[in-house]
C-alpha cells in the first residue's frame, strides 16, 4: 500500500515538469515574436518592448524555464500578463469553485453510477436496456450542450435553480448547493455513465462468482448479498474508473464553468487562452496537475481500503 | 479528456482478421454506423457543392426561422442557413478528428509494437512515459497550444493525438507481447526474417482489431473536445461555421428560440455515438470470431425418465428428484438435463459421478434452486422432505437454504468473499440462519470453526481469505454450510482443488460431521476414490442423463453401464504402476449434439445398431440398481470382469 502511494508521488514530479516544459518549449517554437502574437496586430513597439522585458523574452527559453521553475519552488508562479496580479492569488481565489464542482461530480458519479449499474445488472431485461440507452446518450451528448439545455429548462423555463453564478459554501450552504446542482448534473453525466458501465460489468462478474452462490446457497438474504457483498466487490473496479472520470471532469470544468458563469479555474483558463495569458495558463496547468495527483492518490487509497490484498501488502 | 481503458480484445490469429470489415458491415449495427459516417463525411466534404446556401450568407428576412421548405433546419439569429452551416462546420470538426487520429496512430502504433516486441529498456521507458502522460491534464496543454498558435485547431488536434496515444500504445504493446509468444511468429524469426519484417507482417495484423477499436473510441472523444474548443471560440474565428460555435450561437438566444440548439447538438451527439459504436461493433465482431462457431442443432427426442417404474417421487426419502429437465432460456432453448432422477435418504451420502459436461453440477444447482440466470427447470419434480421445491421462488427457497439444504463448492478460495474477514463471513451466515444477534454470533462463529477442526479459531477469524490455505478455506466453507444444521449438504467437488493429504482430512471431516448431525450429502465428484471412501450410493451421469444408479459396494465390481465401466477403468486408482491409464476415447457430446439414441454409443465398444435407433429406456436390474443400457445383460454376464 505504502509502496503504491510512494510510486504515485514519485510520478508526480515528472508530471509537473512535463506539463511545464512542453508549454515553454512550444512557446519557443512559435515563428516570429511571441510578444507580437500576444499583443495582436495593433501592438505598439513600446508595448512589445515592455512585454519582452516582463516575459524575459530576451533570454533563451531554457533560462526562462529555469527562472519559472525556481519561482515555482517558492510558490511564485509569476504575474498575469493581462491584469498584472500574482497568478497564485488569482488562482487561489478561484480554486474553491472548481474543487467544489469536481468533488461533487465525483461523488454524484460514484453514487448514481454505481446504483444505476448495479440495478441494471441485477434486474436485467428492459431495465438494463433503459440504462444502456441512457448511458449511450450520456456518453454522446457534449457537456456544454447539456449545460445550456439544463439552464434553458430548469433556470429559465422553470425557475428552479439559478442560471448562473456561484455562492461559496461558507457564505450559505443552501445557496451553494443550489448554485451547483445544474453544473454538477451537466458535468457528471459522462462520469455517471462511465461508472454505470463499469459497475454493471463488475456486478455481472461478481454475481456469477462462487462466493455469491455459496452465500446464497447457505441462506444469506438477497439484500445483504447485494448491499454488502456485491457492492463491496463491484466497488473495486468502480474506484479505478473513478480516477479516470475525475481527471476528465477537471478538463470538463473548462467547458462547463463558462456556461454557468462560475468563477473557477476552468473559466479562467478559457479567458487566459483568449488573452494569450501564458503565465496564468501555466499556473492552472500546475494546479490541475496537482489536483490530478491528489485525486489519483485518493483513488489509490480507496482502492487499498477496499481491496484487502493490497492493504495487507 | 482521457479515453476509458477498454479491455483488449482476445488475441487474434491472422486468419481471423481477414474479413473484419465484411463482418462489421454484415452486422446490422455495424452497417448503420458505417453508412451514417460515410454519408456524413461525404456530405461535409462536398459541402461547397451540395450545401443549399453560403454558410455566411445572411438572410435577414428570415432570421431565426424554424425548419421550413426553404431552410430545412431553419436559420440562426443572423438569418444564416443552419444546414449549410452544419455541413461546412463539419469539415473542420471531422478534419480535426482525422488529424488527431492520424497523429495517434503515427505515435502509438510504432512505439507500442516496438515496446511489446523488443521489450527490455525501450519497453520500460515507453511504459513509464505513457504512465506519466496518462495523468497529464490534457486540456491545459491544448489551451496553451491554442494560446501560442493562435486559433490553430490543427496544432491543438495534433497535440491531442500525441497526448492520447499512451492508451493505444499500451493496448498494442499487450497484443505484440502476446504475438511474440506465438509459434508462427517464432517460426518466422527462425526462418530468418528481420525483426522489422516480423513486426510488420505478423505482429501488426494481430493488432488490427485493437487499433480500430481504440482509434474509433478516440475519435469519439476527440470530437467532443474539438467541438468544445470551438464552442469556447478558440478554434476558427467567427463568423466561420463550426459545430461548437453553432451551439454557442444558439446559447446566446435560447430564450427566444430553443430550436437552434437542436441541429448542432443532435449532430454532435450522433457523430460521437457513431464513432463510439463503431468501436463496440468491431470489438463484438472480433470477439465473435474467436468464439466457437455455433454447432448445428440436430433434431432430438428427449430421453425416458431415469427411474424405471417409479415415476412418482418417493415420499419416504429426504430428497427425491424425478424426471428433472433443465434447459436454457431464449428462442432456441438448449436442453442441459434430460429427465434426471435419483433419491437420497436421510443421513445418506450419494455420489454424483461423471466426466465434465455430464450435467452433475447443473443437477446439484437445480436441487438448491441456484441455476444460472439463463437456465430453467422445464419439467420434473424436486421433492425435499415430502414437499416439491422446484417451483419455489427465490424468497421461499431462501427459507430452506442454509437451514435445511446447504452447499459447499469446488474452489474453496473462490467460495469465500475476498473482501471480508473469515469471522465476518461465517457470522453473515450465522445471522441469516440462526436468528441470533450480538455477542452470541461471535461465540457461535468460533464454535463452528472449532467444529471443523480449525486450530486457533480466534486468529483465523481475523484473517482474510487470501491469507489462509486452500484446505483451511474449505474448512471455513464447511463451517458456513453447517451453521444452520442442514439436513442435506450439496458438495460440488469439495476436494478436487486440494492436495491429496488435505483431501483425506476434508473427507474425514465431512464424514464425522455427517455422523454427528445425521446429515445427508449429495457429493458431486469424478473421483472414484472419494466415492469408495464416503458414498453409500452412486448416481452416474452422462450427457445430461443418469445412466446408472447403484449401491457403492456393487458398482466397483459389477458396473451395469459401459460408461461406468469405462470411467472405472480410466480411474488412476484402478491402474497398476507402469500401465497406461485407459482413457475413454472421444469426449462427452455437447448438448447441441446429443444423439437420439444412446448418448454413449459412439464411444462404446458394446454398441449395436439398435443402440442408436431411439431413446434408451432405464431398466430396473435389481433392488436399488438401474441402468440405461440395452446390453446390460451382456455387460453383467460374460464381460463384467474384462
PDB file of C-alpha atoms in Angstrom, chain B residues 349-513:
ATOM      1  CA  UNK B 349     -24.190 -39.933   1.130  1.00  0.00           C
ATOM      2  CA  UNK B 350     -24.834 -40.173  -2.580  1.00  0.00           C
ATOM      3  CA  UNK B 351     -22.084 -39.688  -5.130  1.00  0.00           C
ATOM      4  CA  UNK B 352     -22.968 -37.979  -8.400  1.00  0.00           C
ATOM      5  CA  UNK B 353     -20.305 -39.129 -10.836  1.00  0.00           C
ATOM      6  CA  UNK B 354     -19.425 -38.304 -14.432  1.00  0.00           C
ATOM      7  CA  UNK B 355     -16.984 -36.509 -16.697  1.00  0.00           C
ATOM      8  CA  UNK B 356     -17.003 -32.742 -17.129  1.00  0.00           C
ATOM      9  CA  UNK B 357     -20.046 -31.767 -19.138  1.00  0.00           C
ATOM     10  CA  UNK B 358     -22.189 -34.638 -17.962  1.00  0.00           C
ATOM     11  CA  UNK B 359     -24.565 -32.386 -16.004  1.00  0.00           C
ATOM     12  CA  UNK B 360     -23.520 -33.174 -12.415  1.00  0.00           C
ATOM     13  CA  UNK B 361     -23.067 -29.591 -11.315  1.00  0.00           C
ATOM     14  CA  UNK B 362     -26.214 -28.485 -13.114  1.00  0.00           C
ATOM     15  CA  UNK B 363     -28.172 -31.148 -11.239  1.00  0.00           C
ATOM     16  CA  UNK B 364     -26.711 -30.031  -7.922  1.00  0.00           C
ATOM     17  CA  UNK B 365     -27.546 -26.416  -8.664  1.00  0.00           C
ATOM     18  CA  UNK B 366     -31.095 -27.298  -9.678  1.00  0.00           C
ATOM     19  CA  UNK B 367     -31.626 -29.050  -6.343  1.00  0.00           C
ATOM     20  CA  UNK B 368     -30.644 -25.970  -4.356  1.00  0.00           C
ATOM     21  CA  UNK B 369     -32.503 -23.593  -6.691  1.00  0.00           C
ATOM     22  CA  UNK B 370     -29.396 -21.795  -7.909  1.00  0.00           C
ATOM     23  CA  UNK B 371     -29.416 -22.468 -11.629  1.00  0.00           C
ATOM     24  CA  UNK B 372     -27.504 -19.967 -13.775  1.00  0.00           C
ATOM     25  CA  UNK B 373     -29.601 -16.955 -14.754  1.00  0.00           C
ATOM     26  CA  UNK B 374     -30.258 -18.220 -18.285  1.00  0.00           C
ATOM     27  CA  UNK B 375     -31.394 -21.728 -17.311  1.00  0.00           C
ATOM     28  CA  UNK B 376     -34.762 -23.027 -16.180  1.00  0.00           C
ATOM     29  CA  UNK B 377     -36.331 -26.238 -14.942  1.00  0.00           C
ATOM     30  CA  UNK B 378     -38.584 -27.222 -17.837  1.00  0.00           C
ATOM     31  CA  UNK B 379     -40.178 -30.292 -16.320  1.00  0.00           C
ATOM     32  CA  UNK B 380     -39.926 -32.738 -13.479  1.00  0.00           C
ATOM     33  CA  UNK B 381     -40.002 -32.621  -9.728  1.00  0.00           C
ATOM     34  CA  UNK B 382     -37.559 -31.988  -6.926  1.00  0.00           C
ATOM     35  CA  UNK B 383     -39.170 -33.123  -3.690  1.00  0.00           C
ATOM     36  CA  UNK B 384     -37.426 -32.245  -0.453  1.00  0.00           C
ATOM     37  CA  UNK B 385     -38.730 -33.858   2.726  1.00  0.00           C
ATOM     38  CA  UNK B 386     -42.083 -34.578   1.104  1.00  0.00           C
ATOM     39  CA  UNK B 387     -42.784 -31.202  -0.458  1.00  0.00           C
ATOM     40  CA  UNK B 388     -41.991 -30.153  -4.022  1.00  0.00           C
ATOM     41  CA  UNK B 389     -39.485 -27.298  -4.245  1.00  0.00           C
ATOM     42  CA  UNK B 390     -38.890 -26.989  -7.986  1.00  0.00           C
ATOM     43  CA  UNK B 391     -41.426 -24.188  -8.392  1.00  0.00           C
ATOM     44  CA  UNK B 392     -40.472 -22.194  -5.297  1.00  0.00           C
ATOM     45  CA  UNK B 393     -39.433 -18.602  -5.916  1.00  0.00           C
ATOM     46  CA  UNK B 394     -36.131 -17.348  -4.569  1.00  0.00           C
ATOM     47  CA  UNK B 395     -37.750 -15.902  -1.451  1.00  0.00           C
ATOM     48  CA  UNK B 396     -39.356 -19.196  -0.488  1.00  0.00           C
ATOM     49  CA  UNK B 397     -36.244 -21.137  -1.389  1.00  0.00           C
ATOM     50  CA  UNK B 398     -34.215 -18.935   0.921  1.00  0.00           C
ATOM     51  CA  UNK B 399     -36.151 -20.325   3.890  1.00  0.00           C
ATOM     52  CA  UNK B 400     -34.775 -23.751   3.019  1.00  0.00           C
ATOM     53  CA  UNK B 401     -31.247 -22.719   2.168  1.00  0.00           C
ATOM     54  CA  UNK B 402     -28.768 -22.723   4.982  1.00  0.00           C
ATOM     55  CA  UNK B 403     -31.294 -24.139   7.457  1.00  0.00           C
ATOM     56  CA  UNK B 404     -32.262 -27.333   5.641  1.00  0.00           C
ATOM     57  CA  UNK B 405     -30.158 -27.517   2.459  1.00  0.00           C
ATOM     58  CA  UNK B 406     -26.671 -26.038   2.360  1.00  0.00           C
ATOM     59  CA  UNK B 407     -23.773 -26.151  -0.065  1.00  0.00           C
ATOM     60  CA  UNK B 408     -20.020 -26.087  -0.418  1.00  0.00           C
ATOM     61  CA  UNK B 409     -18.281 -25.626  -3.718  1.00  0.00           C
ATOM     62  CA  UNK B 410     -15.295 -26.812  -5.621  1.00  0.00           C
ATOM     63  CA  UNK B 411     -12.812 -23.953  -5.328  1.00  0.00           C
ATOM     64  CA  UNK B 412     -12.624 -23.200  -1.615  1.00  0.00           C
ATOM     65  CA  UNK B 413     -10.703 -19.977  -2.299  1.00  0.00           C
ATOM     66  CA  UNK B 414     -13.278 -18.730  -4.768  1.00  0.00           C
ATOM     67  CA  UNK B 415     -16.075 -19.676  -2.395  1.00  0.00           C
ATOM     68  CA  UNK B 416     -15.093 -17.083   0.206  1.00  0.00           C
ATOM     69  CA  UNK B 417     -15.799 -13.424  -0.481  1.00  0.00           C
ATOM     70  CA  UNK B 418     -12.267 -11.986  -0.714  1.00  0.00           C
ATOM     71  CA  UNK B 419     -13.248  -8.614   0.754  1.00  0.00           C
ATOM     72  CA  UNK B 420     -14.309  -9.806   4.191  1.00  0.00           C
ATOM     73  CA  UNK B 421     -12.601 -11.450   7.120  1.00  0.00           C
ATOM     74  CA  UNK B 422     -13.302 -15.126   7.797  1.00  0.00           C
ATOM     75  CA  UNK B 423     -15.098 -14.292  11.038  1.00  0.00           C
ATOM     76  CA  UNK B 424     -17.343 -11.801   9.335  1.00  0.00           C
ATOM     77  CA  UNK B 425     -18.212 -14.233   6.532  1.00  0.00           C
ATOM     78  CA  UNK B 426     -19.169 -17.026   8.898  1.00  0.00           C
ATOM     79  CA  UNK B 427     -21.064 -14.535  11.051  1.00  0.00           C
ATOM     80  CA  UNK B 428     -23.018 -13.442   7.981  1.00  0.00           C
ATOM     81  CA  UNK B 429     -24.376 -16.943   7.558  1.00  0.00           C
ATOM     82  CA  UNK B 430     -24.877 -17.441  11.296  1.00  0.00           C
ATOM     83  CA  UNK B 431     -27.014 -14.296  11.495  1.00  0.00           C
ATOM     84  CA  UNK B 432     -29.003 -15.427   8.467  1.00  0.00           C
ATOM     85  CA  UNK B 433     -29.775 -18.949   9.653  1.00  0.00           C
ATOM     86  CA  UNK B 434     -29.620 -18.825  13.430  1.00  0.00           C
ATOM     87  CA  UNK B 435     -31.531 -15.660  14.236  1.00  0.00           C
ATOM     88  CA  UNK B 436     -29.056 -14.725  16.932  1.00  0.00           C
ATOM     89  CA  UNK B 437     -27.532 -11.308  17.491  1.00  0.00           C
ATOM     90  CA  UNK B 438     -24.706  -9.526  19.249  1.00  0.00           C
ATOM     91  CA  UNK B 439     -22.033 -11.418  21.137  1.00  0.00           C
ATOM     92  CA  UNK B 440     -23.726 -14.762  20.663  1.00  0.00           C
ATOM     93  CA  UNK B 441     -22.880 -14.548  16.962  1.00  0.00           C
ATOM     94  CA  UNK B 442     -19.165 -14.410  17.624  1.00  0.00           C
ATOM     95  CA  UNK B 443     -19.345 -17.275  20.073  1.00  0.00           C
ATOM     96  CA  UNK B 444     -21.210 -19.382  17.531  1.00  0.00           C
ATOM     97  CA  UNK B 445     -18.677 -18.475  14.810  1.00  0.00           C
ATOM     98  CA  UNK B 446     -15.825 -19.682  16.989  1.00  0.00           C
ATOM     99  CA  UNK B 447     -17.777 -22.798  17.910  1.00  0.00           C
ATOM    100  CA  UNK B 448     -18.346 -23.567  14.211  1.00  0.00           C
ATOM    101  CA  UNK B 449     -14.702 -23.008  13.327  1.00  0.00           C
ATOM    102  CA  UNK B 450     -13.803 -25.331  16.155  1.00  0.00           C
ATOM    103  CA  UNK B 451     -16.269 -27.922  14.864  1.00  0.00           C
ATOM    104  CA  UNK B 452     -14.474 -28.003  11.530  1.00  0.00           C
ATOM    105  CA  UNK B 453     -11.257 -28.573  13.453  1.00  0.00           C
ATOM    106  CA  UNK B 454      -9.565 -25.289  12.730  1.00  0.00           C
ATOM    107  CA  UNK B 455      -6.741 -24.711  15.191  1.00  0.00           C
ATOM    108  CA  UNK B 456      -6.779 -21.286  16.849  1.00  0.00           C
ATOM    109  CA  UNK B 457     -10.201 -20.225  15.500  1.00  0.00           C
ATOM    110  CA  UNK B 458      -9.923 -16.750  17.048  1.00  0.00           C
ATOM    111  CA  UNK B 459      -6.861 -15.944  14.943  1.00  0.00           C
ATOM    112  CA  UNK B 460      -8.291 -17.469  11.767  1.00  0.00           C
ATOM    113  CA  UNK B 461     -11.500 -15.468  12.184  1.00  0.00           C
ATOM    114  CA  UNK B 462      -9.461 -12.276  11.894  1.00  0.00           C
ATOM    115  CA  UNK B 463      -7.780 -13.278   8.648  1.00  0.00           C
ATOM    116  CA  UNK B 464      -8.837 -12.596   5.066  1.00  0.00           C
ATOM    117  CA  UNK B 465      -9.472 -15.482   2.686  1.00  0.00           C
ATOM    118  CA  UNK B 466      -6.246 -14.848   0.765  1.00  0.00           C
ATOM    119  CA  UNK B 467      -4.278 -15.300   3.982  1.00  0.00           C
ATOM    120  CA  UNK B 468      -5.299 -18.925   4.600  1.00  0.00           C
ATOM    121  CA  UNK B 469      -4.565 -22.191   2.811  1.00  0.00           C
ATOM    122  CA  UNK B 470      -6.937 -23.994   0.461  1.00  0.00           C
ATOM    123  CA  UNK B 471      -7.648 -26.753   2.960  1.00  0.00           C
ATOM    124  CA  UNK B 472      -8.343 -24.202   5.670  1.00  0.00           C
ATOM    125  CA  UNK B 473     -10.612 -22.302   3.270  1.00  0.00           C
ATOM    126  CA  UNK B 474     -12.621 -25.467   2.598  1.00  0.00           C
ATOM    127  CA  UNK B 475     -12.997 -25.975   6.341  1.00  0.00           C
ATOM    128  CA  UNK B 476     -14.302 -22.429   6.638  1.00  0.00           C
ATOM    129  CA  UNK B 477     -16.703 -23.066   3.756  1.00  0.00           C
ATOM    130  CA  UNK B 478     -17.918 -26.216   5.553  1.00  0.00           C
ATOM    131  CA  UNK B 479     -18.353 -24.210   8.755  1.00  0.00           C
ATOM    132  CA  UNK B 480     -20.536 -21.759   6.830  1.00  0.00           C
ATOM    133  CA  UNK B 481     -22.544 -24.618   5.346  1.00  0.00           C
ATOM    134  CA  UNK B 482     -23.227 -26.410   8.626  1.00  0.00           C
ATOM    135  CA  UNK B 483     -24.066 -23.231  10.519  1.00  0.00           C
ATOM    136  CA  UNK B 484     -27.789 -23.816  10.022  1.00  0.00           C
ATOM    137  CA  UNK B 485     -27.576 -27.556  10.864  1.00  0.00           C
ATOM    138  CA  UNK B 486     -28.798 -28.578   7.411  1.00  0.00           C
ATOM    139  CA  UNK B 487     -30.291 -31.974   6.682  1.00  0.00           C
ATOM    140  CA  UNK B 488     -28.801 -32.063   3.187  1.00  0.00           C
ATOM    141  CA  UNK B 489     -25.387 -30.794   2.150  1.00  0.00           C
ATOM    142  CA  UNK B 490     -24.644 -30.324  -1.529  1.00  0.00           C
ATOM    143  CA  UNK B 491     -20.933 -30.673  -2.000  1.00  0.00           C
ATOM    144  CA  UNK B 492     -19.747 -29.911  -5.519  1.00  0.00           C
ATOM    145  CA  UNK B 493     -16.323 -31.491  -5.929  1.00  0.00           C
ATOM    146  CA  UNK B 494     -15.279 -30.452  -2.429  1.00  0.00           C
ATOM    147  CA  UNK B 495     -11.807 -31.965  -2.617  1.00  0.00           C
ATOM    148  CA  UNK B 496     -10.827 -31.612  -6.279  1.00  0.00           C
ATOM    149  CA  UNK B 497      -8.778 -28.469  -5.793  1.00  0.00           C
ATOM    150  CA  UNK B 498      -6.941 -29.745  -2.741  1.00  0.00           C
ATOM    151  CA  UNK B 499      -3.745 -31.699  -2.109  1.00  0.00           C
ATOM    152  CA  UNK B 500      -4.162 -35.427  -1.584  1.00  0.00           C
ATOM    153  CA  UNK B 501      -3.416 -35.333   2.138  1.00  0.00           C
ATOM    154  CA  UNK B 502      -5.760 -32.407   2.654  1.00  0.00           C
ATOM    155  CA  UNK B 503      -8.424 -34.226   0.607  1.00  0.00           C
ATOM    156  CA  UNK B 504      -8.409 -37.104   3.060  1.00  0.00           C
ATOM    157  CA  UNK B 505      -8.718 -34.730   6.006  1.00  0.00           C
ATOM    158  CA  UNK B 506     -11.661 -32.910   4.457  1.00  0.00           C
ATOM    159  CA  UNK B 507     -13.407 -36.194   3.656  1.00  0.00           C
ATOM    160  CA  UNK B 508     -12.850 -37.375   7.233  1.00  0.00           C
ATOM    161  CA  UNK B 509     -14.271 -34.120   8.485  1.00  0.00           C
ATOM    162  CA  UNK B 510     -17.336 -34.411   6.254  1.00  0.00           C
ATOM    163  CA  UNK B 511     -17.911 -37.988   7.378  1.00  0.00           C
ATOM    164  CA  UNK B 512     -17.653 -37.171  11.060  1.00  0.00           C
ATOM    165  CA  UNK B 513     -19.906 -34.114  10.718  1.00  0.00           C
TER     166      UNK B 513
END
